[in-house]
GROMACS .gro file of C-alpha atoms in nm:
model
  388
    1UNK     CA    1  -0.809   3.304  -0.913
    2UNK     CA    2  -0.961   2.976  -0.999
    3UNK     CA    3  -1.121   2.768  -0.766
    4UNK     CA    4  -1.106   2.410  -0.741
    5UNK     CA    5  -1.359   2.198  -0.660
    6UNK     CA    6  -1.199   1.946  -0.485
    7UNK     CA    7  -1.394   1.677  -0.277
    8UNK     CA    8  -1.307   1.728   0.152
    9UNK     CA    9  -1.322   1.354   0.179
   10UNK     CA   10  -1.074   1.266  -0.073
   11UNK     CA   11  -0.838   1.545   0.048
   12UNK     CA   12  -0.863   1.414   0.426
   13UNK     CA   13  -0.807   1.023   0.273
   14UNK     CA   14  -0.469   1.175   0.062
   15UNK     CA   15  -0.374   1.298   0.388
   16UNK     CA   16  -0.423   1.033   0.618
   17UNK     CA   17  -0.235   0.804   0.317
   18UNK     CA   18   0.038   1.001   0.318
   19UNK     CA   19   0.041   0.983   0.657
   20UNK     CA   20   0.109   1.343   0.734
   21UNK     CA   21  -0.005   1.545   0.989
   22UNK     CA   22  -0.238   1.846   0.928
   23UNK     CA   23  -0.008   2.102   1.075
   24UNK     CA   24   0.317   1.977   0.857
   25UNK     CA   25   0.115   1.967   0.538
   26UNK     CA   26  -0.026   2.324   0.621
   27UNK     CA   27   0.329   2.417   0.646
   28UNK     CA   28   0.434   2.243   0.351
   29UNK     CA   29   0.200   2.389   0.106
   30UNK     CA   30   0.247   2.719   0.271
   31UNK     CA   31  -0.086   2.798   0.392
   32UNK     CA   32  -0.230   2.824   0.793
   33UNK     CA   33  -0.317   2.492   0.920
   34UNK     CA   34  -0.678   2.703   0.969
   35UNK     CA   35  -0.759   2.683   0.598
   36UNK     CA   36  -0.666   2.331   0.569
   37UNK     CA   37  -0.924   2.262   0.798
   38UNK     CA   38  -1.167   2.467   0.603
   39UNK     CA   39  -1.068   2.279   0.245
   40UNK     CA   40  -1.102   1.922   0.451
   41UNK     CA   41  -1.445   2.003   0.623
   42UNK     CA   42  -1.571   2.131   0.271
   43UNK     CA   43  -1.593   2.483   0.425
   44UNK     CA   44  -1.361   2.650   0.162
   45UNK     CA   45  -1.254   2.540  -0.128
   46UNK     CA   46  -0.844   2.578  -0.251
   47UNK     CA   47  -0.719   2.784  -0.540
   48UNK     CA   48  -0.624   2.531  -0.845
   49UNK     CA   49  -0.285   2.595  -0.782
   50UNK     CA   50  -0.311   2.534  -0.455
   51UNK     CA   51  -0.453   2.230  -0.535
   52UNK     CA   52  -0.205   2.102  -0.761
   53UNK     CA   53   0.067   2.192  -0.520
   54UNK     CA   54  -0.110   1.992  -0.229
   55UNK     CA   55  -0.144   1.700  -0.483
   56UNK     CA   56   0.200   1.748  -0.559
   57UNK     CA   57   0.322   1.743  -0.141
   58UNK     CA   58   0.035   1.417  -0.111
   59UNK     CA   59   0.193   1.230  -0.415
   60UNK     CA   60  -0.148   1.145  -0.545
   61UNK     CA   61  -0.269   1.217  -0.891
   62UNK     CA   62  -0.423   1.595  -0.929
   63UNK     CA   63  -0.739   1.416  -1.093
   64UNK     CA   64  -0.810   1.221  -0.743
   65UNK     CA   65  -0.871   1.532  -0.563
   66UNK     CA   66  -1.201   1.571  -0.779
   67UNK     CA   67  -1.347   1.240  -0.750
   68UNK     CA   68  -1.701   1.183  -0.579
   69UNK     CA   69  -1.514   1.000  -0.296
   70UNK     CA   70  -1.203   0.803  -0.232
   71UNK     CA   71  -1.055   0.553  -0.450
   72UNK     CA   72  -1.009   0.200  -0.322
   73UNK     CA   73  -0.670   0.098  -0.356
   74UNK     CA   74  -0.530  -0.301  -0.417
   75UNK     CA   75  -0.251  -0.415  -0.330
   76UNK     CA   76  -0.200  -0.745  -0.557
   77UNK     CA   77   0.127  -0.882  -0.361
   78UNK     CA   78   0.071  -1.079  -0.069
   79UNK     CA   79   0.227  -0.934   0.258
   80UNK     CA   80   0.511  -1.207   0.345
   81UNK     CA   81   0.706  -0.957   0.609
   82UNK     CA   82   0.727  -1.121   0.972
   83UNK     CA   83   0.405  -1.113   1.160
   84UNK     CA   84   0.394  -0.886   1.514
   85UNK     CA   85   0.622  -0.651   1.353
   86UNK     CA   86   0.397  -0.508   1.028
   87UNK     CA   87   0.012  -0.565   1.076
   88UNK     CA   88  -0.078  -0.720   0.712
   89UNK     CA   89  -0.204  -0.473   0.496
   90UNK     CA   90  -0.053  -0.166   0.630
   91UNK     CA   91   0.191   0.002   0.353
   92UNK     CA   92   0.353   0.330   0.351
   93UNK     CA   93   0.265   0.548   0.066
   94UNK     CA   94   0.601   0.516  -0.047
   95UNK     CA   95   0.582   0.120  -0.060
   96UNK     CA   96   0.238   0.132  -0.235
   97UNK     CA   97   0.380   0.380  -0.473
   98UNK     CA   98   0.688   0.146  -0.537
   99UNK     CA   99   0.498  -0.167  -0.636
  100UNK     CA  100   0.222   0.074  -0.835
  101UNK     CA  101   0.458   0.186  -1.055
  102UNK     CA  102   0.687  -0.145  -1.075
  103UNK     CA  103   0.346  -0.316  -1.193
  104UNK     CA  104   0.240  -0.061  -1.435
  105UNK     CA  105   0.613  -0.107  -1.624
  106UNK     CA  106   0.571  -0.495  -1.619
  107UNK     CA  107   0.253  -0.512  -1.797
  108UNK     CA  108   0.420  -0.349  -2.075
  109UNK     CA  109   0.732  -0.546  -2.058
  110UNK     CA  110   0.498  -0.888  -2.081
  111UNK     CA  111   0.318  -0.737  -2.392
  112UNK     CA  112   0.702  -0.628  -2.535
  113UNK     CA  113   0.834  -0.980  -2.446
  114UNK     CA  114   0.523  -1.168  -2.597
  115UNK     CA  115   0.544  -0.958  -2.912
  116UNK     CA  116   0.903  -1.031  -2.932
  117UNK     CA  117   0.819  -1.397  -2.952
  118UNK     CA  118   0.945  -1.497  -2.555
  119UNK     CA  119   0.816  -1.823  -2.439
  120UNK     CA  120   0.686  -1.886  -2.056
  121UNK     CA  121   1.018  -1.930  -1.828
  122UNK     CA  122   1.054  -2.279  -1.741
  123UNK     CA  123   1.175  -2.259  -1.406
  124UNK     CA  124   0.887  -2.016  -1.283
  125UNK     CA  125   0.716  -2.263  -1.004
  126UNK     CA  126   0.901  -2.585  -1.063
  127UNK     CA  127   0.905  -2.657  -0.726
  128UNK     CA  128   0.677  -2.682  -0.431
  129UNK     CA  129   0.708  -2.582  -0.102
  130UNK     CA  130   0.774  -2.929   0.065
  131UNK     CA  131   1.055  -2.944  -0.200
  132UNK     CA  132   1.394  -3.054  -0.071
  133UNK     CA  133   1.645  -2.756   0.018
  134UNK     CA  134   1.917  -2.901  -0.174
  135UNK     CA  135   1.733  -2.973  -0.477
  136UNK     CA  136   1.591  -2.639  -0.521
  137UNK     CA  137   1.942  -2.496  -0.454
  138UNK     CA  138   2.115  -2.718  -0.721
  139UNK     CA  139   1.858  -2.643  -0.967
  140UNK     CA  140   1.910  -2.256  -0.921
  141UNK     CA  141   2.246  -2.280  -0.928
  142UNK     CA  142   2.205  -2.458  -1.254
  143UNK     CA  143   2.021  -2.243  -1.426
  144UNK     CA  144   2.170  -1.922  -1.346
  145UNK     CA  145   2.503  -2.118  -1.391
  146UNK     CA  146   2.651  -2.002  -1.101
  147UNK     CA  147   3.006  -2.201  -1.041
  148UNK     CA  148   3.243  -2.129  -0.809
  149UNK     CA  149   3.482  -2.043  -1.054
  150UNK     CA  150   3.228  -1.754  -1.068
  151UNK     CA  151   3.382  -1.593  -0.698
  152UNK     CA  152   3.681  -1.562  -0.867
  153UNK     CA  153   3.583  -1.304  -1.096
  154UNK     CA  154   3.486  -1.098  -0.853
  155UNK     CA  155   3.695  -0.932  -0.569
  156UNK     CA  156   3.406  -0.753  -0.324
  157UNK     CA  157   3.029  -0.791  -0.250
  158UNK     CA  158   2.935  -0.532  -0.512
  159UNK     CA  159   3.115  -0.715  -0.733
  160UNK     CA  160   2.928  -1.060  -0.716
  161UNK     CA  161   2.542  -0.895  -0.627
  162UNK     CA  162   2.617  -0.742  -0.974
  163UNK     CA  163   2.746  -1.098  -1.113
  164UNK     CA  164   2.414  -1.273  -0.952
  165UNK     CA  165   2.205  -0.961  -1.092
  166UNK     CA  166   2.348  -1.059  -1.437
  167UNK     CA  167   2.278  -1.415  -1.411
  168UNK     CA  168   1.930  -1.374  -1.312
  169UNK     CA  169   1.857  -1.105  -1.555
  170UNK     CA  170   2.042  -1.388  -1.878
  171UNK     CA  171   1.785  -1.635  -1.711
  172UNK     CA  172   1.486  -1.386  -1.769
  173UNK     CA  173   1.412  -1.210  -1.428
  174UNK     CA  174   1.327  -0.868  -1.452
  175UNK     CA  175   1.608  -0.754  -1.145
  176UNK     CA  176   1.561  -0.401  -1.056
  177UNK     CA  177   1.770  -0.222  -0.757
  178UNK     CA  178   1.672   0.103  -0.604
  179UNK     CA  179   1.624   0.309  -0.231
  180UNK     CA  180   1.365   0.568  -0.402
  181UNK     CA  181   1.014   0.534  -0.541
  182UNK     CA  182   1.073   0.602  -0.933
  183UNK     CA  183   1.306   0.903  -0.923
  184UNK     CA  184   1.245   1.101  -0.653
  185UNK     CA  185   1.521   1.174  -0.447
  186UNK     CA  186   1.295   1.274  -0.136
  187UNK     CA  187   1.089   0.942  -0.135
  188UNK     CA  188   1.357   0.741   0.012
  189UNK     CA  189   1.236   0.361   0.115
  190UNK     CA  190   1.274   0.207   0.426
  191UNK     CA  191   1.471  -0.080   0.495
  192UNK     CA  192   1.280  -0.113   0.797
  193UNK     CA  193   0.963  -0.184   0.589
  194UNK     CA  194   1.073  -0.423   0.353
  195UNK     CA  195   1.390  -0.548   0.182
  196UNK     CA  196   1.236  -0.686  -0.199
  197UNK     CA  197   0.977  -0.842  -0.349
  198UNK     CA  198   0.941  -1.093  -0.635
  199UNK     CA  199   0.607  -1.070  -0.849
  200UNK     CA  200   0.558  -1.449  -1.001
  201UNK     CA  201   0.495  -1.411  -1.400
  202UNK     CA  202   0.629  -1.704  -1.653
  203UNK     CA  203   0.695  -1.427  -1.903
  204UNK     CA  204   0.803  -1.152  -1.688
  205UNK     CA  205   0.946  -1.215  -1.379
  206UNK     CA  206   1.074  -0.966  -1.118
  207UNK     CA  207   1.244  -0.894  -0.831
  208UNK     CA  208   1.307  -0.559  -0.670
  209UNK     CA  209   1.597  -0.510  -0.420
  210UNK     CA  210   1.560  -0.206  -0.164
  211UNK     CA  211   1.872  -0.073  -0.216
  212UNK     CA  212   1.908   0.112   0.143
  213UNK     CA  213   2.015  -0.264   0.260
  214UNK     CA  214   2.367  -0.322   0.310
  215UNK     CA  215   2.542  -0.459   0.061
  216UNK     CA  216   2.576  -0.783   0.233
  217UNK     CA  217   2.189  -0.831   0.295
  218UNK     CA  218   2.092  -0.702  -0.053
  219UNK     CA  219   2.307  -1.045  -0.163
  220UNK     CA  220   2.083  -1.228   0.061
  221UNK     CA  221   1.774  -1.097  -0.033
  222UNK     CA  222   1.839  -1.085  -0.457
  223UNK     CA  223   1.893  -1.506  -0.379
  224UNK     CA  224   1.606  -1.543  -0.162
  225UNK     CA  225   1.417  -1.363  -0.374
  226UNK     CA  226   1.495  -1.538  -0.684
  227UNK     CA  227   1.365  -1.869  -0.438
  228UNK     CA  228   1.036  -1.729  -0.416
  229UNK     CA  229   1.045  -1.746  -0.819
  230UNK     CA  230   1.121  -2.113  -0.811
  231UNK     CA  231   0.854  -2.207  -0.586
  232UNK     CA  232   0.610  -2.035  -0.807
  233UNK     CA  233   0.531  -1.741  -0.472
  234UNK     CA  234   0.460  -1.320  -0.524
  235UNK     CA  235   0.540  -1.173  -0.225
  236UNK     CA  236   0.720  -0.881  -0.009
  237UNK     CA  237   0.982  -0.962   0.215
  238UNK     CA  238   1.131  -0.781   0.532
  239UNK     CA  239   1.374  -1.081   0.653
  240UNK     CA  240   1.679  -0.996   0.823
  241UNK     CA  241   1.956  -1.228   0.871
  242UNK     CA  242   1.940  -1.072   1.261
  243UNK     CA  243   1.596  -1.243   1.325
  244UNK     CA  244   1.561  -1.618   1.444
  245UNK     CA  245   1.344  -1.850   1.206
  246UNK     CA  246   1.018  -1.908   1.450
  247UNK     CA  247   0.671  -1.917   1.372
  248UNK     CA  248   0.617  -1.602   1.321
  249UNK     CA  249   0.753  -1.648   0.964
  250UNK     CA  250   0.550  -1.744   0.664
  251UNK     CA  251   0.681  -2.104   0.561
  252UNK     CA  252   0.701  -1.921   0.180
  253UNK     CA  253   0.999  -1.714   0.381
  254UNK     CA  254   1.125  -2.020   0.584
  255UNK     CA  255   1.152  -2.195   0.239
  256UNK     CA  256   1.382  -1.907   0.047
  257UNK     CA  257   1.611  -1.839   0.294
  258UNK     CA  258   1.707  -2.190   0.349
  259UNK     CA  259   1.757  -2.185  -0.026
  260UNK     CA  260   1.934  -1.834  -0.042
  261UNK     CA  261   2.171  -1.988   0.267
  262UNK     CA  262   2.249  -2.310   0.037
  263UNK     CA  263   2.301  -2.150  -0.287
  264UNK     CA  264   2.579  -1.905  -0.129
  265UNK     CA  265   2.687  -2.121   0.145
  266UNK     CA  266   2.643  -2.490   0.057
  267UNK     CA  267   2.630  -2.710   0.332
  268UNK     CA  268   2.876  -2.952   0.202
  269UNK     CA  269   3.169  -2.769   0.100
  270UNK     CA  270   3.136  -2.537   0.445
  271UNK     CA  271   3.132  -2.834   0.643
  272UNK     CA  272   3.447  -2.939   0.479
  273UNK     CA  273   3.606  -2.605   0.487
  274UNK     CA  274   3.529  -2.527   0.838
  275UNK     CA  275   3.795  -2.545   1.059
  276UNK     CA  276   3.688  -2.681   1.410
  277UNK     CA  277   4.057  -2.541   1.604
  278UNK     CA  278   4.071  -2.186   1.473
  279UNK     CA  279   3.834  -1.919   1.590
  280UNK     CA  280   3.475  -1.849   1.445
  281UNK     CA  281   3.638  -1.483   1.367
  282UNK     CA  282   3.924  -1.625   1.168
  283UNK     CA  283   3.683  -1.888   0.980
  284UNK     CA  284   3.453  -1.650   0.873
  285UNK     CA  285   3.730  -1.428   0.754
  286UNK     CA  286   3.884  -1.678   0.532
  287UNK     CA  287   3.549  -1.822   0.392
  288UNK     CA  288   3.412  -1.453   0.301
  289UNK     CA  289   3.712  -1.450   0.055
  290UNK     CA  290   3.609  -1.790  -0.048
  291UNK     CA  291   3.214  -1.767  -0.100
  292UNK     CA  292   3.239  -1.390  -0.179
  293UNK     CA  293   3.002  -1.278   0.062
  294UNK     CA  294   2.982  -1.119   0.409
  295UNK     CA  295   3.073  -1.285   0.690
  296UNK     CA  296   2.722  -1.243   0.857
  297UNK     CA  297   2.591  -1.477   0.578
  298UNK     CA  298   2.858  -1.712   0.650
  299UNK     CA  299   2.801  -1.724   1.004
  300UNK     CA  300   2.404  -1.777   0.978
  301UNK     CA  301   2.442  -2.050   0.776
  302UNK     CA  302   2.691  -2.193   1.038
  303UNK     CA  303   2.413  -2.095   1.326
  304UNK     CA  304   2.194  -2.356   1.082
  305UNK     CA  305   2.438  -2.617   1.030
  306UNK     CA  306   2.525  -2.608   1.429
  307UNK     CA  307   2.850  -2.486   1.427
  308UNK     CA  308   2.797  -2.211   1.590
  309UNK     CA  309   2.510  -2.165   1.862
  310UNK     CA  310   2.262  -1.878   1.858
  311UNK     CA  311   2.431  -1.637   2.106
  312UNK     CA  312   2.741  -1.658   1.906
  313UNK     CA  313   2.581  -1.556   1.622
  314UNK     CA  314   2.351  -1.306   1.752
  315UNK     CA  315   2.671  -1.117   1.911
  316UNK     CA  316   2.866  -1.115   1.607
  317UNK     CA  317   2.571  -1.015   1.374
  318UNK     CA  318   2.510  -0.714   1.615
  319UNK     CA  319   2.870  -0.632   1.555
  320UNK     CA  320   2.896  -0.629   1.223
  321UNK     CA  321   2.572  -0.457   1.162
  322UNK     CA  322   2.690  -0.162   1.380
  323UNK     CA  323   2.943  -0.129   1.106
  324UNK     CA  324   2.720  -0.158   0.818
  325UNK     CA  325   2.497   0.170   0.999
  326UNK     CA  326   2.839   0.377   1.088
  327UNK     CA  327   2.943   0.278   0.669
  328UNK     CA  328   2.572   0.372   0.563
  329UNK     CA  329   2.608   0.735   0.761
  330UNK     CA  330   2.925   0.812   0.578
  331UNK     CA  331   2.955   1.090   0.309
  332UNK     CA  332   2.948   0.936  -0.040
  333UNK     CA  333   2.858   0.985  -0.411
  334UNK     CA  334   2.499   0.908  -0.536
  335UNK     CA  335   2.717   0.740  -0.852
  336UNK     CA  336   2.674   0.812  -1.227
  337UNK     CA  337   2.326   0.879  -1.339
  338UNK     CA  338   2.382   0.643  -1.665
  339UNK     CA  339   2.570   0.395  -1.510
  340UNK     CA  340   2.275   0.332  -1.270
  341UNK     CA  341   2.032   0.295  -1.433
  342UNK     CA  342   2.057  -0.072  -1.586
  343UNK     CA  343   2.050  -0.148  -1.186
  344UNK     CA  344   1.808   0.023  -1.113
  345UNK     CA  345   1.586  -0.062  -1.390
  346UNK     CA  346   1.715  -0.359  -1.531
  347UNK     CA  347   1.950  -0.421  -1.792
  348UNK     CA  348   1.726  -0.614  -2.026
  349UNK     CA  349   1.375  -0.351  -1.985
  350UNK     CA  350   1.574  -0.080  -2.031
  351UNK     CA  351   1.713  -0.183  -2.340
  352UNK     CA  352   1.411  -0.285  -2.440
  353UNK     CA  353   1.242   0.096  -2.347
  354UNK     CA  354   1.524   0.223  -2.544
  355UNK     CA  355   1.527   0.052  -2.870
  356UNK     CA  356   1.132   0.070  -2.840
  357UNK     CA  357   1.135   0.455  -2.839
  358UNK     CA  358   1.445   0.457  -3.116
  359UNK     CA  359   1.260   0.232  -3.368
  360UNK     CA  360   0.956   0.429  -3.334
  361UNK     CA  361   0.717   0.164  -3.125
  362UNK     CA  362   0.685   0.385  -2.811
  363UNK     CA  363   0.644   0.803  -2.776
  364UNK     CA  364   0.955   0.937  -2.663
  365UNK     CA  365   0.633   1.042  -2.365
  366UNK     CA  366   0.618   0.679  -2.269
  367UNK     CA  367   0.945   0.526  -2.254
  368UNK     CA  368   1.023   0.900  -1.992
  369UNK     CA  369   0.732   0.737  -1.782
  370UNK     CA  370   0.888   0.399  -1.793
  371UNK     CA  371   1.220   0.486  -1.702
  372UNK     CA  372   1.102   0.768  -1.491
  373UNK     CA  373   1.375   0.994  -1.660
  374UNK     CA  374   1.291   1.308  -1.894
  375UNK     CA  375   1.211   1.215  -2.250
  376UNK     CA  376   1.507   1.438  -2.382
  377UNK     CA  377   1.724   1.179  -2.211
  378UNK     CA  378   1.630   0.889  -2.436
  379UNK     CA  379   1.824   0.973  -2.737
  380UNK     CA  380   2.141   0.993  -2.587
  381UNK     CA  381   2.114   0.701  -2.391
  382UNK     CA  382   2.226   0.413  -2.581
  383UNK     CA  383   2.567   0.588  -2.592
  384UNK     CA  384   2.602   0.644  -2.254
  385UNK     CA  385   2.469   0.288  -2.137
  386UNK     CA  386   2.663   0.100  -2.376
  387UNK     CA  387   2.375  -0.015  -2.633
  388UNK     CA  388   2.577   0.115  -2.915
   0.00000   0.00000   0.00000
């Protein structure tokens, strides 16, 4: 058999990436954790096939395996998550992955969007930080023209994410939703890592929703993400409406979730909808149906208007999170295949992979990689998504 000449260091860094012990990658590859230890100290060198398959296990290109030593790896979005909980810098290899890929399809949407004659977006960093709440809020609302008469149309919290997802994606953010890293089923992300990310471009905006998030936070984050758009700021995100605002967060987070709490509650018309004799319970019933989103939203943006204190809050968030974790653990469908993916790619870039590959402007090879589907698939798919 063939041996490959793979480089010890680089194996041990794939490894220690990955973050997998020796013994379980031994075991997944199918060989004695002995000869692993013989292929990282340089001692013995793998079969190619073994090789492959332990490239394949580390989710790292087969090529790295050869190179002289490591590769250094950036990571161009700054780390926004709450500080004390994730040191900065430290990513899984699922999350570095994620944002890899997410950044490789985005410099080929900008060139697509240029070449399609798309000017810079004007509400990409109108705003500063030290911007008032309110104003920022309006102006969002504005542009996506968001009305109220907007709730109506919708009847549950899938319903209006998807509306917002719309609106931001006829404004010209790139919205993507997904809980895997391209499409494998066995990298699932971690909600406890992050929740989305926005990556600042006047061309080509995006945001990226971790879609292992309740329902009800995903709402938050799309909005709060969209804020870090306004106020011109790249960045991942781990809030969680469970968390008090201290100084532990970034000001850049401090910033969009005020804004994501005015856009979906405004200040104003809660105020005047509030009713000070019935219980919290029963006013956060009858406003969900109102603002179309969960009462935990509702309630945190009465924790910041002060009518409700912190240990209210707290105890009813912890309640209704319980349910979100006994609704995540139940059996369910993984959906249809077509139908999802315009959320989980975007509706507008994967139109534009499509009719790329269908007039001939993109190798059937390409628009696979940029979809992360097989290239068989893209014929079909206008059909099936509704293109046609």
């Amino acid at each position: 058999m063939t041996t490959a000449f793979i480089t010890p260091d680089v194996l041990l860094w794939a490894r220690l990436r990955a973050q997998i012990e020796p013994d379980i990658l031994a075991k997944k590859a199918n060989i004695k954790p002995e000869k692993l230890r013989l292929w990282e100290h340089g001692e013995e060198k793998p079969t190619f096939k073994q090789a492959q398959n332990l490239a394949r296990i580390l989710h790292i290109p087969f090529g790295y395996l050869f190179l002289q030593s490591p590769p250094q790896e950036t990571f161009s979005l700054p780390d926004l998550r709450t500080i004390g909980d994730h040191p900065t810098g430290e990513y899984s290899p699922n999350l570095k992955d994620l944002v890899a890929d997410i950044l490789r399809k985005q410099d080929w949407y900008r060139d697509y969007l240029i070449n399609q004659g798309a000017e810079p977006i004007s509400f990409i960093g109108r705003f500063k930080l030290n911007a008032d709440i309110a104003d920022v809020a309006a102006d969002m609302s504005e542009t996506l023209q968001l009305t109220p008469a907007d709730r109506d149309e919708v009847t549950n919290w899938e319903g209006f994410l998807r509306l917002l997802i719309n609106k931001g994606e006829d404004a010209g953010i790139w919205v993507m939703r997904s809980g895997i890293v391209a499409s494998d089923t066995h990298r699932t992300l971690s909600v406890e890592e992050f929740r989305g990310f926005a990556i600042c471009d006047d061309i080509a905006p995006a945001v990226f929703i971790n879609g292992v998030d309740a329902k009800a936070a995903q709402i938050f984050t799309l909005v709060h993400e969209f804020a870090h758009l306004w106020f011109g700021e790249s960045g991942i995100s781990d809030l969680s409406l469970g968390q008090p605002v201290t100084a532990a967060y970034r000001d850049e987070e401090k910033k969009c979730n005020a804004v994501a709490a005015e856009v979906l509650v405004p200040e104003a018309s809660l105020l005047e909808k509030w009713k000070s004799n019935e219980s919290v319970e029963l006013n956060l019933s009858k406003l969900s149906g109102y603002y179309r989103v969960s009462t935990v939203v509702i309630a945190r943006k009465a924790f910041n208007t002060k009518l409700i204190d912190w240990p209210t809050y707290i105890e009813y968030y912890n309640q209704q999170a319980a349910k979100w974790r006994k609704d995540k653990e139940a059996p369910g469908s993984g959906g249809d295949f077509n139908l999802n993916l315009p959320l989980k790619n975007g509706r507008h870039f994967l139109f534009a992979v499509v009719q790329s590959a269908l007039q001939n402007d993109l190798l059937l090879r390409d628009a696979g990689r940029l979809l992360n589907i097989s290239p068989s698939k893209i014929i079909d798919l206008p059909e099936k998504i509704g293109m046609r």
